[in-house]
Coordinates of C-alpha atoms and ligand atoms in Angstrom, one line a residue:
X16 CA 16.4 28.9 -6.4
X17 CA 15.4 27.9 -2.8
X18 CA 17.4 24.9 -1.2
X19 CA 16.5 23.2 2.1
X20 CA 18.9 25.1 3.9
X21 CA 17.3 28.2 3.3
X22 CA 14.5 26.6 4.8
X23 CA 16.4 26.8 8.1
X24 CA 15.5 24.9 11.5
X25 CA 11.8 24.7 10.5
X26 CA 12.1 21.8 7.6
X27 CA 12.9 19.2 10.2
X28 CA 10.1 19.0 12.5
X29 CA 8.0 19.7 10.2
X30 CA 9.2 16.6 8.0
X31 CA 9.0 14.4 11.0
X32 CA 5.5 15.6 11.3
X33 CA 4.6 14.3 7.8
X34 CA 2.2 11.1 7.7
X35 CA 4.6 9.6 4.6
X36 CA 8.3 10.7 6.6
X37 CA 9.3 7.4 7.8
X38 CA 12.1 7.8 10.7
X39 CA 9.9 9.3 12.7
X40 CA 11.7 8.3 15.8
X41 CA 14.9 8.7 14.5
X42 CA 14.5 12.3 13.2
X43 CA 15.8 14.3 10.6
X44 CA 19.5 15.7 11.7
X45 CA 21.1 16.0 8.1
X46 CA 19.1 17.6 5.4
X47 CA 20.4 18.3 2.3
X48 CA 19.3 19.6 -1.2
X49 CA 19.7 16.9 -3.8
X50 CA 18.2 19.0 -7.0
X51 CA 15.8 21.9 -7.2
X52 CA 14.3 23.7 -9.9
X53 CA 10.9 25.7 -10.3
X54 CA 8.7 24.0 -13.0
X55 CA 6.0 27.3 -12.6
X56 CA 6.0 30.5 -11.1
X57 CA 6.3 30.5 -7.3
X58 CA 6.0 26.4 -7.2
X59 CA 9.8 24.9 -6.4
X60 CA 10.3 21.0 -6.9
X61 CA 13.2 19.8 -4.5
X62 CA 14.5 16.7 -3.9
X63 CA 16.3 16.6 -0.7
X64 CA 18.2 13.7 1.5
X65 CA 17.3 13.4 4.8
X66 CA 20.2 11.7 7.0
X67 CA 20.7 9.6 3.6
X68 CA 16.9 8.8 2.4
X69 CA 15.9 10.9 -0.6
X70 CA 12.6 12.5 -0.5
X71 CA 10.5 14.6 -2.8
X72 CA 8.9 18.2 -2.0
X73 CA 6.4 20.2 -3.6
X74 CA 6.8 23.5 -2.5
X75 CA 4.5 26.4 -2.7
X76 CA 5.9 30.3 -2.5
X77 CA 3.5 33.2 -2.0
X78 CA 3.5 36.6 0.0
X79 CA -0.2 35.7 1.2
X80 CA -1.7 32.5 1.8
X81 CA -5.2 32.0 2.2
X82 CA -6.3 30.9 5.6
X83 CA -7.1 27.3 4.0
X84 CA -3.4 26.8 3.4
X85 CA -1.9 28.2 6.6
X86 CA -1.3 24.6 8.0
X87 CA 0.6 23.8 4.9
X88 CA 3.1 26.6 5.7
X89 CA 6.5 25.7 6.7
X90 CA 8.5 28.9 7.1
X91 CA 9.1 32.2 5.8
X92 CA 11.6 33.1 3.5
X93 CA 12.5 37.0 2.3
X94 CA 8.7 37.5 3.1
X95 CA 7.3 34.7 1.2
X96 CA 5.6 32.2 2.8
X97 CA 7.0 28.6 1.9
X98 CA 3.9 25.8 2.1
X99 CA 3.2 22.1 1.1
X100 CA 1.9 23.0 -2.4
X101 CA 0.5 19.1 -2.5
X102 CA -2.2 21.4 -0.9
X103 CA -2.5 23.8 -3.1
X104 CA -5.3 23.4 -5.4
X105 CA -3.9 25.7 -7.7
X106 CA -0.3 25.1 -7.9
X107 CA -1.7 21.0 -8.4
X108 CA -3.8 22.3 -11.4
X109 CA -0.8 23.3 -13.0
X110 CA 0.8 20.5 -12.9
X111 CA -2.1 18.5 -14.6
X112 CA -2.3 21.3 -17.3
X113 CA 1.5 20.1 -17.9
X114 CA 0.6 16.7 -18.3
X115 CA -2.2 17.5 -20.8
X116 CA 0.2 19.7 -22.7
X117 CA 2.8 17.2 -22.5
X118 CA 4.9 19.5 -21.4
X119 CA 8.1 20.2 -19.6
X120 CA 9.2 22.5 -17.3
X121 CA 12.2 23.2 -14.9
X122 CA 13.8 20.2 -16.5
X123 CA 10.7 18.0 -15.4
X124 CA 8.8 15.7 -17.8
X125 CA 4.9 15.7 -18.1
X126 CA 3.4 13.0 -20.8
X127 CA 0.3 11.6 -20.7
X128 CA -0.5 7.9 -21.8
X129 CA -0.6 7.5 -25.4
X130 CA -3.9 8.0 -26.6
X131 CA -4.7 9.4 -23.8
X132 CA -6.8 13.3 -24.0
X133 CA -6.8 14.6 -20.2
X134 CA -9.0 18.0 -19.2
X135 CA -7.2 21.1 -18.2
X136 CA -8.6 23.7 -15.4
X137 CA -9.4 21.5 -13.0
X138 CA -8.7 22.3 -9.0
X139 CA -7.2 20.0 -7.1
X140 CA -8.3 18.6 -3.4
X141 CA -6.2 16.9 -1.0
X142 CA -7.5 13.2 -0.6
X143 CA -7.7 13.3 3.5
X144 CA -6.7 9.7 3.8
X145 CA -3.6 7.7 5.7
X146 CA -1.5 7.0 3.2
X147 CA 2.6 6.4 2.7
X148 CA 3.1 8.6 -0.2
X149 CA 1.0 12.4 -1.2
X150 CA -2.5 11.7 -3.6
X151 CA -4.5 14.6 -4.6
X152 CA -8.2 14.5 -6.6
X153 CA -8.9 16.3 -9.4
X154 CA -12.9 16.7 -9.9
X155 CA -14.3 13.6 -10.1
X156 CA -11.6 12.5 -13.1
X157 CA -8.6 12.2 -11.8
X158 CA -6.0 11.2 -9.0
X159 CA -2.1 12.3 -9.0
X160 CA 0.3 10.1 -6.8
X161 CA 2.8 12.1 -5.3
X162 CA 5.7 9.5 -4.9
X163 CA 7.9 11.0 -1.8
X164 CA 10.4 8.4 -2.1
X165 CA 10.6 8.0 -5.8
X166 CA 13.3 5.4 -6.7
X167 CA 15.6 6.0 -9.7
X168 CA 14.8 3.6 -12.7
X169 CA 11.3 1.8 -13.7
X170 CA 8.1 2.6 -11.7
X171 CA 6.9 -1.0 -10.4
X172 CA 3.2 1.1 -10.0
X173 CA 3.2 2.3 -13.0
X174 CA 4.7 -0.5 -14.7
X175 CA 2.6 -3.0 -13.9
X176 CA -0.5 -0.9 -14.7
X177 CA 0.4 -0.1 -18.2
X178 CA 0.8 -3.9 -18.4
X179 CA -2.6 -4.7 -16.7
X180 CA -4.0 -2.3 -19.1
X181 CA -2.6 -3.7 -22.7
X182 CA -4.4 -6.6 -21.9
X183 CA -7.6 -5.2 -20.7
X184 CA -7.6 -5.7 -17.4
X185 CA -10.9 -4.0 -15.6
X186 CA -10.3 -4.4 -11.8
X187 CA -7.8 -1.7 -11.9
X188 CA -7.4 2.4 -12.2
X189 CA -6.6 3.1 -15.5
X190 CA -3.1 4.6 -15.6
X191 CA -3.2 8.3 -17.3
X192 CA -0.1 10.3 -17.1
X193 CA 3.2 9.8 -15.6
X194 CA 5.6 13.3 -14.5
X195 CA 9.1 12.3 -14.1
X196 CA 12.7 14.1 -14.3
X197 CA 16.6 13.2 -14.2
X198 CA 17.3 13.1 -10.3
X199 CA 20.7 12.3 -9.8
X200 CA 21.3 11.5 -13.1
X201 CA 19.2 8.6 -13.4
X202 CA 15.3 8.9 -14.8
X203 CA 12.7 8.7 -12.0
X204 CA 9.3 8.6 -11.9
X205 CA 7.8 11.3 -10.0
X206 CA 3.8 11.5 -10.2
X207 CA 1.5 9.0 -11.3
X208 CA -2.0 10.5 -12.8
X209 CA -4.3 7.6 -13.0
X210 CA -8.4 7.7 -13.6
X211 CA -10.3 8.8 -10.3
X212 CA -13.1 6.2 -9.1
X213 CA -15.8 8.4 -7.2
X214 CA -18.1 7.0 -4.9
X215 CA -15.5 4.0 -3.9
X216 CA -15.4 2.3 0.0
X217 CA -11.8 0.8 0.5
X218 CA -12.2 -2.9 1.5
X219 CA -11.0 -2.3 5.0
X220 CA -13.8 0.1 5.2
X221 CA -16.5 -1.8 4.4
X222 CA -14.9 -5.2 6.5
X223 CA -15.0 -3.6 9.5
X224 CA -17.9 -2.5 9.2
X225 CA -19.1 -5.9 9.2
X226 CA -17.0 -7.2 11.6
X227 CA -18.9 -4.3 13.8
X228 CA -21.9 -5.8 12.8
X229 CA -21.6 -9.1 14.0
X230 CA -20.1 -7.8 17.2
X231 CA -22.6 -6.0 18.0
X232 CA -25.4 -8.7 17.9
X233 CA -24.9 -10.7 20.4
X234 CA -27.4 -13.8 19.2
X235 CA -27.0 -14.1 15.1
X236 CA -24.7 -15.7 13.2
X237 CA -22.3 -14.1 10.7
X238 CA -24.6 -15.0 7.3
X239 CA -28.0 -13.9 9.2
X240 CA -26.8 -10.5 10.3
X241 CA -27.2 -7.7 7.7
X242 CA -24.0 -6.6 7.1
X243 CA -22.1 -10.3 6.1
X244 CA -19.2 -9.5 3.9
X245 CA -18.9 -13.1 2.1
X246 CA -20.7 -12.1 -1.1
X247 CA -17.7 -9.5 -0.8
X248 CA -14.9 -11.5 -0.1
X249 CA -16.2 -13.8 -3.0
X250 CA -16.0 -11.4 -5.8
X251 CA -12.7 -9.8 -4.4
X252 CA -11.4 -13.3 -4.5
X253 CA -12.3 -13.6 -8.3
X254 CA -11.0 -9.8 -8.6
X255 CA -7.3 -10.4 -7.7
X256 CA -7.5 -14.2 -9.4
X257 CA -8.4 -12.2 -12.5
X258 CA -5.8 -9.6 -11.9
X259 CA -3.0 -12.7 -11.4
X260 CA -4.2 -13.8 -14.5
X261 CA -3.4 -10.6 -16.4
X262 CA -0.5 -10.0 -15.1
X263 CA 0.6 -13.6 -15.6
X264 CA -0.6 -12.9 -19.3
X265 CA 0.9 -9.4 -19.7
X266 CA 4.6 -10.0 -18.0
X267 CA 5.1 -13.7 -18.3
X268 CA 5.4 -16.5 -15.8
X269 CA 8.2 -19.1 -15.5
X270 CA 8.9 -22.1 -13.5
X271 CA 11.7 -22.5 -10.7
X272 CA 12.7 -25.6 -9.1
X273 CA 12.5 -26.3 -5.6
X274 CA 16.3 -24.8 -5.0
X275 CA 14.4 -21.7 -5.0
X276 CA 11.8 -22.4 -2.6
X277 CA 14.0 -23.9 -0.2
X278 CA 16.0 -21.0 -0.5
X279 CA 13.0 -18.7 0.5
X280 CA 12.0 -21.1 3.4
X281 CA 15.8 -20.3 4.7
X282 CA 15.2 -16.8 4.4
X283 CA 11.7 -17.6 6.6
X284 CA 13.9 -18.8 9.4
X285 CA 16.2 -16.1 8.6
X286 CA 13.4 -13.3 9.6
X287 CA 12.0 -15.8 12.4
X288 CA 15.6 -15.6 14.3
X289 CA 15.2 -11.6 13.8
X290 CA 12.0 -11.6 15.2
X291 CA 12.4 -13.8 18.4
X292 CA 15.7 -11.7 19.5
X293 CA 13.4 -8.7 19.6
X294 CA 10.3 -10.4 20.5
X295 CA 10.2 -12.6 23.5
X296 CA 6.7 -13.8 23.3
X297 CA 7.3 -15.3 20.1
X298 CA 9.9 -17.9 21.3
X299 CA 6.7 -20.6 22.6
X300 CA 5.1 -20.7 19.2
X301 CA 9.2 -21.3 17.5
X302 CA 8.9 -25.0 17.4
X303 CA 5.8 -25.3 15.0
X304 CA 6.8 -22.2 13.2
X305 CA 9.6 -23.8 12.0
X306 CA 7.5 -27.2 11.6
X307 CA 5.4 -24.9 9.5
X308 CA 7.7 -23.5 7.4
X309 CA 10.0 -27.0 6.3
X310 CA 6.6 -28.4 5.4
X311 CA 6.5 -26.1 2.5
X312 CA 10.0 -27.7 1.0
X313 CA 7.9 -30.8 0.8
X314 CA 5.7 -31.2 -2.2
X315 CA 7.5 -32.0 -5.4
X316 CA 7.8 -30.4 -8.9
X317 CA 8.1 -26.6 -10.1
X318 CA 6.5 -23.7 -9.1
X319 CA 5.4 -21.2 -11.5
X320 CA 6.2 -17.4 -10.7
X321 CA 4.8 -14.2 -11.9
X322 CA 4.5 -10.7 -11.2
X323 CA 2.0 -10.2 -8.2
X324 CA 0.4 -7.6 -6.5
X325 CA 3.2 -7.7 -3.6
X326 CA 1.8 -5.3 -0.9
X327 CA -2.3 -7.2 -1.2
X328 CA -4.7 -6.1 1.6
X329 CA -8.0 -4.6 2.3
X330 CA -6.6 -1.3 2.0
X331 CA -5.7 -1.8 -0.9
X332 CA -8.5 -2.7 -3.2
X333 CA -11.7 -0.2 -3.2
X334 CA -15.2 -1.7 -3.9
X335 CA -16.9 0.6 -6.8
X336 CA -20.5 0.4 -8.6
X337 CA -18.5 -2.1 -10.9
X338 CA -16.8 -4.1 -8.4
X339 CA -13.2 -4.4 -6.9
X340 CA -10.2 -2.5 -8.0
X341 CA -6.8 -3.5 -7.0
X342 CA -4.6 -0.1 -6.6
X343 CA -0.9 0.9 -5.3
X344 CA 1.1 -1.8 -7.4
X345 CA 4.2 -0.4 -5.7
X346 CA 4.7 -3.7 -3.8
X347 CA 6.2 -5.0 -0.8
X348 CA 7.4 -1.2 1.2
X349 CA 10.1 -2.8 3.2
X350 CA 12.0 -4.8 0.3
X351 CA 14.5 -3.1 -2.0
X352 CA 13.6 -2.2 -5.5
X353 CA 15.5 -4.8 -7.1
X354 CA 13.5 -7.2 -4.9
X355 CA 10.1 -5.9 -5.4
X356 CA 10.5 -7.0 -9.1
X357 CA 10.9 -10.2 -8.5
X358 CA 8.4 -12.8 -9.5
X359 CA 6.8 -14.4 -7.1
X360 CA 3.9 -16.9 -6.3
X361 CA 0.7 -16.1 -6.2
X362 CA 0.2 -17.2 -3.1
X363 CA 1.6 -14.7 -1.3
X364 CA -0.7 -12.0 -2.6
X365 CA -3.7 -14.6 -1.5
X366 CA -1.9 -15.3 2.0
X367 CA -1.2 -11.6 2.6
X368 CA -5.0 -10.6 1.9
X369 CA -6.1 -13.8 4.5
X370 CA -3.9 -12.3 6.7
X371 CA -5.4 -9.0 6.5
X372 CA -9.1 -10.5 6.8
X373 CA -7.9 -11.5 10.2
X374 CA -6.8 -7.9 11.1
X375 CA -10.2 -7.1 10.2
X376 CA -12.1 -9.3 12.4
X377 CA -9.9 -9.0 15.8
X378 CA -8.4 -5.5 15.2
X379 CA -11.3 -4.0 17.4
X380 CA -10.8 -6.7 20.3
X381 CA -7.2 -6.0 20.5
X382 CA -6.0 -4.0 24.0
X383 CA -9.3 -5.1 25.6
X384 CA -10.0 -8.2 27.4
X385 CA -12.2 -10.2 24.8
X386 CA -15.2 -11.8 26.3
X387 CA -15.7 -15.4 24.3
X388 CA -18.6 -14.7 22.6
X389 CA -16.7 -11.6 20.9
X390 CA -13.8 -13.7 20.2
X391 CA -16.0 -16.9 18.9
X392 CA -17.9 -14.1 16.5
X393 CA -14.7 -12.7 15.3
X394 CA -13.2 -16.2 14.3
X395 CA -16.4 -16.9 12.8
X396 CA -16.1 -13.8 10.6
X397 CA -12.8 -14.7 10.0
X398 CA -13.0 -18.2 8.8
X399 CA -16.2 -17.5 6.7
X400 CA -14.5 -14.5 4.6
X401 CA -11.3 -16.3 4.2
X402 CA -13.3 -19.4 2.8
X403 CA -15.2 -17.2 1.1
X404 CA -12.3 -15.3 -0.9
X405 CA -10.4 -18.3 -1.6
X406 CA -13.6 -19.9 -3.2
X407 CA -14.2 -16.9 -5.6
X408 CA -10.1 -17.0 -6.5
X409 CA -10.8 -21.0 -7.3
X410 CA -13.9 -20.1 -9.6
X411 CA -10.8 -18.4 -12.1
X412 CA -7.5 -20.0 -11.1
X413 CA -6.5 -22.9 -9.3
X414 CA -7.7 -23.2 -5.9
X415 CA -5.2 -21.7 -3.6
X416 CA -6.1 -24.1 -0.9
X417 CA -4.7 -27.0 -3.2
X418 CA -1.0 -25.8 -2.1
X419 CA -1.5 -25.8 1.5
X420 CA 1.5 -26.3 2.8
X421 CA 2.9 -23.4 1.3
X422 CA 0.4 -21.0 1.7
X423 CA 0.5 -21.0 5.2
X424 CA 3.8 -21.0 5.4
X425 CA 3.6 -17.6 3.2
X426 CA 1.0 -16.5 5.7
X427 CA 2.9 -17.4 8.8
X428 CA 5.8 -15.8 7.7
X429 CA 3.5 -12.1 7.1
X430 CA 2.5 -12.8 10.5
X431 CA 5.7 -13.3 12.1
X432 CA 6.3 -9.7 10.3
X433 CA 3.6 -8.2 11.8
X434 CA 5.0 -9.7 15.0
X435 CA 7.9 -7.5 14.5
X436 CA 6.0 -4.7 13.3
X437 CA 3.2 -4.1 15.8
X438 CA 6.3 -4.7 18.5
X439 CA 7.8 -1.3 17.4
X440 CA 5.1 0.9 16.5
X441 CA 1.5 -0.8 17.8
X442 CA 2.2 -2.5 21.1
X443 CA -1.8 -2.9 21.2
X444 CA -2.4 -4.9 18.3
X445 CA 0.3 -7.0 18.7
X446 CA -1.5 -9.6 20.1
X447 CA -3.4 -9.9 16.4
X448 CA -0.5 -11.7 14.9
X449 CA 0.3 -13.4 18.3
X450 CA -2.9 -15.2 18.2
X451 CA -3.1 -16.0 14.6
X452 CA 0.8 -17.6 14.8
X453 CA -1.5 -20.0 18.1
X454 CA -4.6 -20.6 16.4
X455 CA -2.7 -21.8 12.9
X456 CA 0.3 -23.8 14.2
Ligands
ADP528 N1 -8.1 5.4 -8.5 C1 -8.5 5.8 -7.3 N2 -9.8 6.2 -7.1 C2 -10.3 6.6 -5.9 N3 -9.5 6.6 -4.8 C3 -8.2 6.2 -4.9 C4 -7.7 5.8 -6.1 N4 -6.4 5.4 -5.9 C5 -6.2 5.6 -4.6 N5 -7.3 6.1 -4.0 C6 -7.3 6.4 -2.5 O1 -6.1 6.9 -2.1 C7 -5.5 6.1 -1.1 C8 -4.0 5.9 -1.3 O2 -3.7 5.4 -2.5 P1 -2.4 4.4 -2.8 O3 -2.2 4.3 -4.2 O4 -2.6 3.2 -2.0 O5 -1.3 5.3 -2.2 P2 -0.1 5.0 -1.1 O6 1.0 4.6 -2.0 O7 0.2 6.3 -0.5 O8 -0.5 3.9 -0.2 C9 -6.3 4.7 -1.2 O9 -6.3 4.0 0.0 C10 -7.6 5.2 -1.7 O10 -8.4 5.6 -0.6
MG529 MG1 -1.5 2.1 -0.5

C-alpha cells in the first residue's frame, strides 16, 4: 500500500496548492500517513497529518492518464502515475456504485439512507467552484462531499440534515448516502452523497448581480432598477425562519438564563482585545463596540436556544425553481467540534446573513476610492435587502428586529471577525467590516 512518504517531496507543494489546505502560509514540513487502504483497484484512500492537522486523500493510480487528468497528477511512483482521483470521473463512480450496493471496501463503509434506492453507472464531474472541502456531481442526481478534514465522531452536516429531513423540511438537499470508516480508532464520517439541484444560482451570485445593477445606473433607485433583489431577500428570509423552525422542532430548544449570555458577551470582549492587538484601526471604534456589546446583557428573562445553521451566508443558500435551499450545515469553520454543537440563538444565523448582505453591496467598492453616489446606492441596497429578509423571517417566527440589542451585538461581533480576517488574508476588503463597525456604532 502507498503511504505519503512514498509520495516523496512532491506531496507538499502540491497540498499547499490545494483550494481546501488551510496553512497555506505556514506550509506543510511534517507529513505523515495516518491510515491507508485501497477500497478499488488502483484508487488508495489515505488519511495523512500534515504538521499535526489530519487530512483526507483520494488517490488515483494508473500507468496512463488521460490528458484531462494530467493536472490532477502529483507524482510518479514505480511508473504509475499518482493523481487527485476527486477528479476522476471514474474512480468517483465507483465509489457511488458502493454506496448503492451498500457496500464496504478496504475497511470503508458505504450505506445509503434508509429507504433510499440510488442509480449506479453514473460519471462523475468535478464541481469547479471555491469551496473548503472536495464536491463532485453525478449527472443531474447527485452530489458527494468530500470532507478533507473529517472530524472523528457525529457529522454536524449530516446530522442536522437527517434531522431537517424527519420532519419534512423542503428548503434543504435531501441527504442520500453517507461513506465513512474507523480512522484512528474512532468512526468518521467521510463523504456525504446528498440529492443534486440543477439549474441552482448561489445567493451571492445572484446579490451581486444586483448590487451590479444598481451601480451601474447612475439615476434609479434600488426597487426601480431591474435587477432589485428584495422579493429575494424576502423569501430567503422565510426560508431560513422555516429552517429554524425545523430544526427547533426536530433537535429541541431549551432556555438559558442570562449567566449564559453574559458569559458570551465576555467572550465578545474576549475576541475584541484579540482583534485590536493585531488591528490598529480598530482601536477608534473600541468605545462603542464595547457600548454595543453590554447592551445585549440588558433585557431581562431567558433565551431560548437551538441548533442553527452556524456558518449562514449568501454562499450558502442556492436559489432553485422551488425556492431557497440552505446547504453545508457543517457550522461555524473556526470553532472546535464540541463547540459547533452547541445551541445557539437564532440570531446569530440572522445577524451572520445581514452581515453578509453588506459584503454583497460594498464588496465591489472595496480598494477603490468610492465616489458618493456609489456608496449612497450601495447603503441603499444594503438597507432595503436587510429589511427585506428580516420582514420575510417575521412572516414565520418572531421578528428578529424585536431583540435588537442583541442582534447587533451578534452582528458586531462577525464583523469585528471579519476585521481580523480580511487583516490576514484580504487586506482590500478590509475596509468592509471597518465601515460597517462606523456606520452601526
Ligand atoms: N445540493 C446541491 N445542489 C447543487 N449544488 C450544490 C449542492 N450542494 C452544494 N452545491 C454547490 O457546491 C458548493 C460547495 O458546497 P458546500 O456544501 O458549501 O461545500 P463546502 O463545505 O466545501 O463549503 C456550493 O457553494 C454550491 O455551489
Ligand atoms: Mg460551504
Amino acid at each position: 500500500m502507498i503511504s505519503a512518504a512514498d509520495l516523496g517531496p512532491e506531496l507538499a507543494p502540491w497540498l499547499v496548492e490545494q483550494r481546501w489546505f488551510r496553512a497555506k502560509s505556514r506550509g506543510a514540513t511534517q507529513v505523515r500517513t495516518l491510515h491507508a487502504t485501497e477500497p478499488a483497484d488502483g484508487l488508495v484512500h489515505l488519511m495523512i497529518s500534515v504538521d499535526g492537522e489530519p487530512y483526507q486523500l483520494l488517490l488515483g493510480m494508473r500507468a496512463e492518464v488521460s490528458e484531462h487528468l494530467e493536472h490532477a497528477v502529483i507524482t510518479r511512483v514505480d511508473g504509475l502515475a499518482v493523481f487527485d482521483a476527486t477528479q476522476d470521473p471514474e474512480l468517483m463512480g465507483i465509489l457511488l456504485d458502493l454506496i448503492a450496493d451498500d457496500g464496504s471496501a478496504g475497511g470503508l463503509d458505504f450505506r445509503s439512507e434508509p429507504g433510499v434506492e440510488i442509480e449506479r453507472g453514473l460519471r462523475a464531474r468535478p464541481i469547479g467552484v471555491e469551496q473548503s472541502n472536495t464536491s463532485v456531481v453525478y449527472g443531474s442526481q447527485y452530489i458527494l462531499k468530500i470532507y478533507r478534514q473529517p472530524e472523528p465522531g457525529p457529522n454536524r452536516d449530516v446530522e442536522l440534515h437527517r434531522a431537517l429531513r424527519s420532519v419534512g423540511e423542503k428548503h434543504i438537499a435531501e441527504p442520500l448516502g453517507v461513506i465513512s470508516g474507523e480512522v484512528g480508532g474512532a468512526g468518521t464520517v467521510l463523504g456525504f452523497l446528498q440529492e443534486f439541484l440543477p439549474n441552482t444560482v448561489e445567493g451571492w451570485a445572484t446579490a451581486t448581480a444586483s448590487v451590479r445593477d444598481l451601480l451601474a445606473e447612475g439615476d434609479l433607485h434600488a426597487d426601480e432598477v431591474g435587477g432589485d433583489f428584495s422579493a429575494e431577500a424576502h423569501r430567503l428570509g422565510t426560508a431560513v425562519a422555516e429552517v429554524h423552525a425545523s430544526l427547533a422542532r426536530a433537535a429541541g430548544t431549551t432556555t438559558v438564563d442570562r449567566t449564559v449570555v453574559d458569559s458570551e458577551v465576555g467572550a465578545m470582549h474576549a475576541r475584541l482585545d484579540t482583534v485590536l492587538a493585531e488591528v490598529p484601526e480598530l482601536a477608534r471604534e473600541e468605545a462603542t463596540l464595547r457600548a454595543a456589546f453590554d447592551a445585549a446583557r440588558e433585557p431581562a428573562g431567558p433565551l431560548t436556544v437551538q441548533q442553527v445553521h452556524g456558518d449562514l451566508h449568501l454562499g450558502q443558500v442556492l436559489r432553485s425553481t422551488a425556492g431557497w435551499v440552505l446547504i453545508d450545515f457543517e457550522g461555524e469553520p473556526a470553532a472546535a467540534a464540541d463547540q459547533r454543537r452547541l445551541l445557539r440563538t437564532p440570531l446569530r444565523d440572522v445577524a451572520a446573513m445581514l452581515r453578509s448582505f453588506d459584503y454583497a453591496a460594498f464588496h465591489l467598492l472595496a480598494g477603490e476610492d468610492a465616489d458618493r453616489q456609489h456608496l449612497a446606492r450601495a447603503t441603499e441596497w444594503a438597507d432595503r435587502n436587510r429589511t427585506a429578509f428580516c420582514d420575510g423571517y417575521a412572516e414565520v417566527a418572531a421578528d428578529p428586529r424585536e431583540q435588537e440589542a442583541l442582534l447587533r451585538a451578534l452582528e458586531l461581533d462577525k464583523a469585528v471577525y471579519e476585521v481580523r480576517y480580511e487583516h490576514q488574508n484580504r487586506p482590500d476588503w478590509l475596509a468592509i467590516p471597518l465601515a460597517a463597525i462606523k456606520r452601526h456604532s
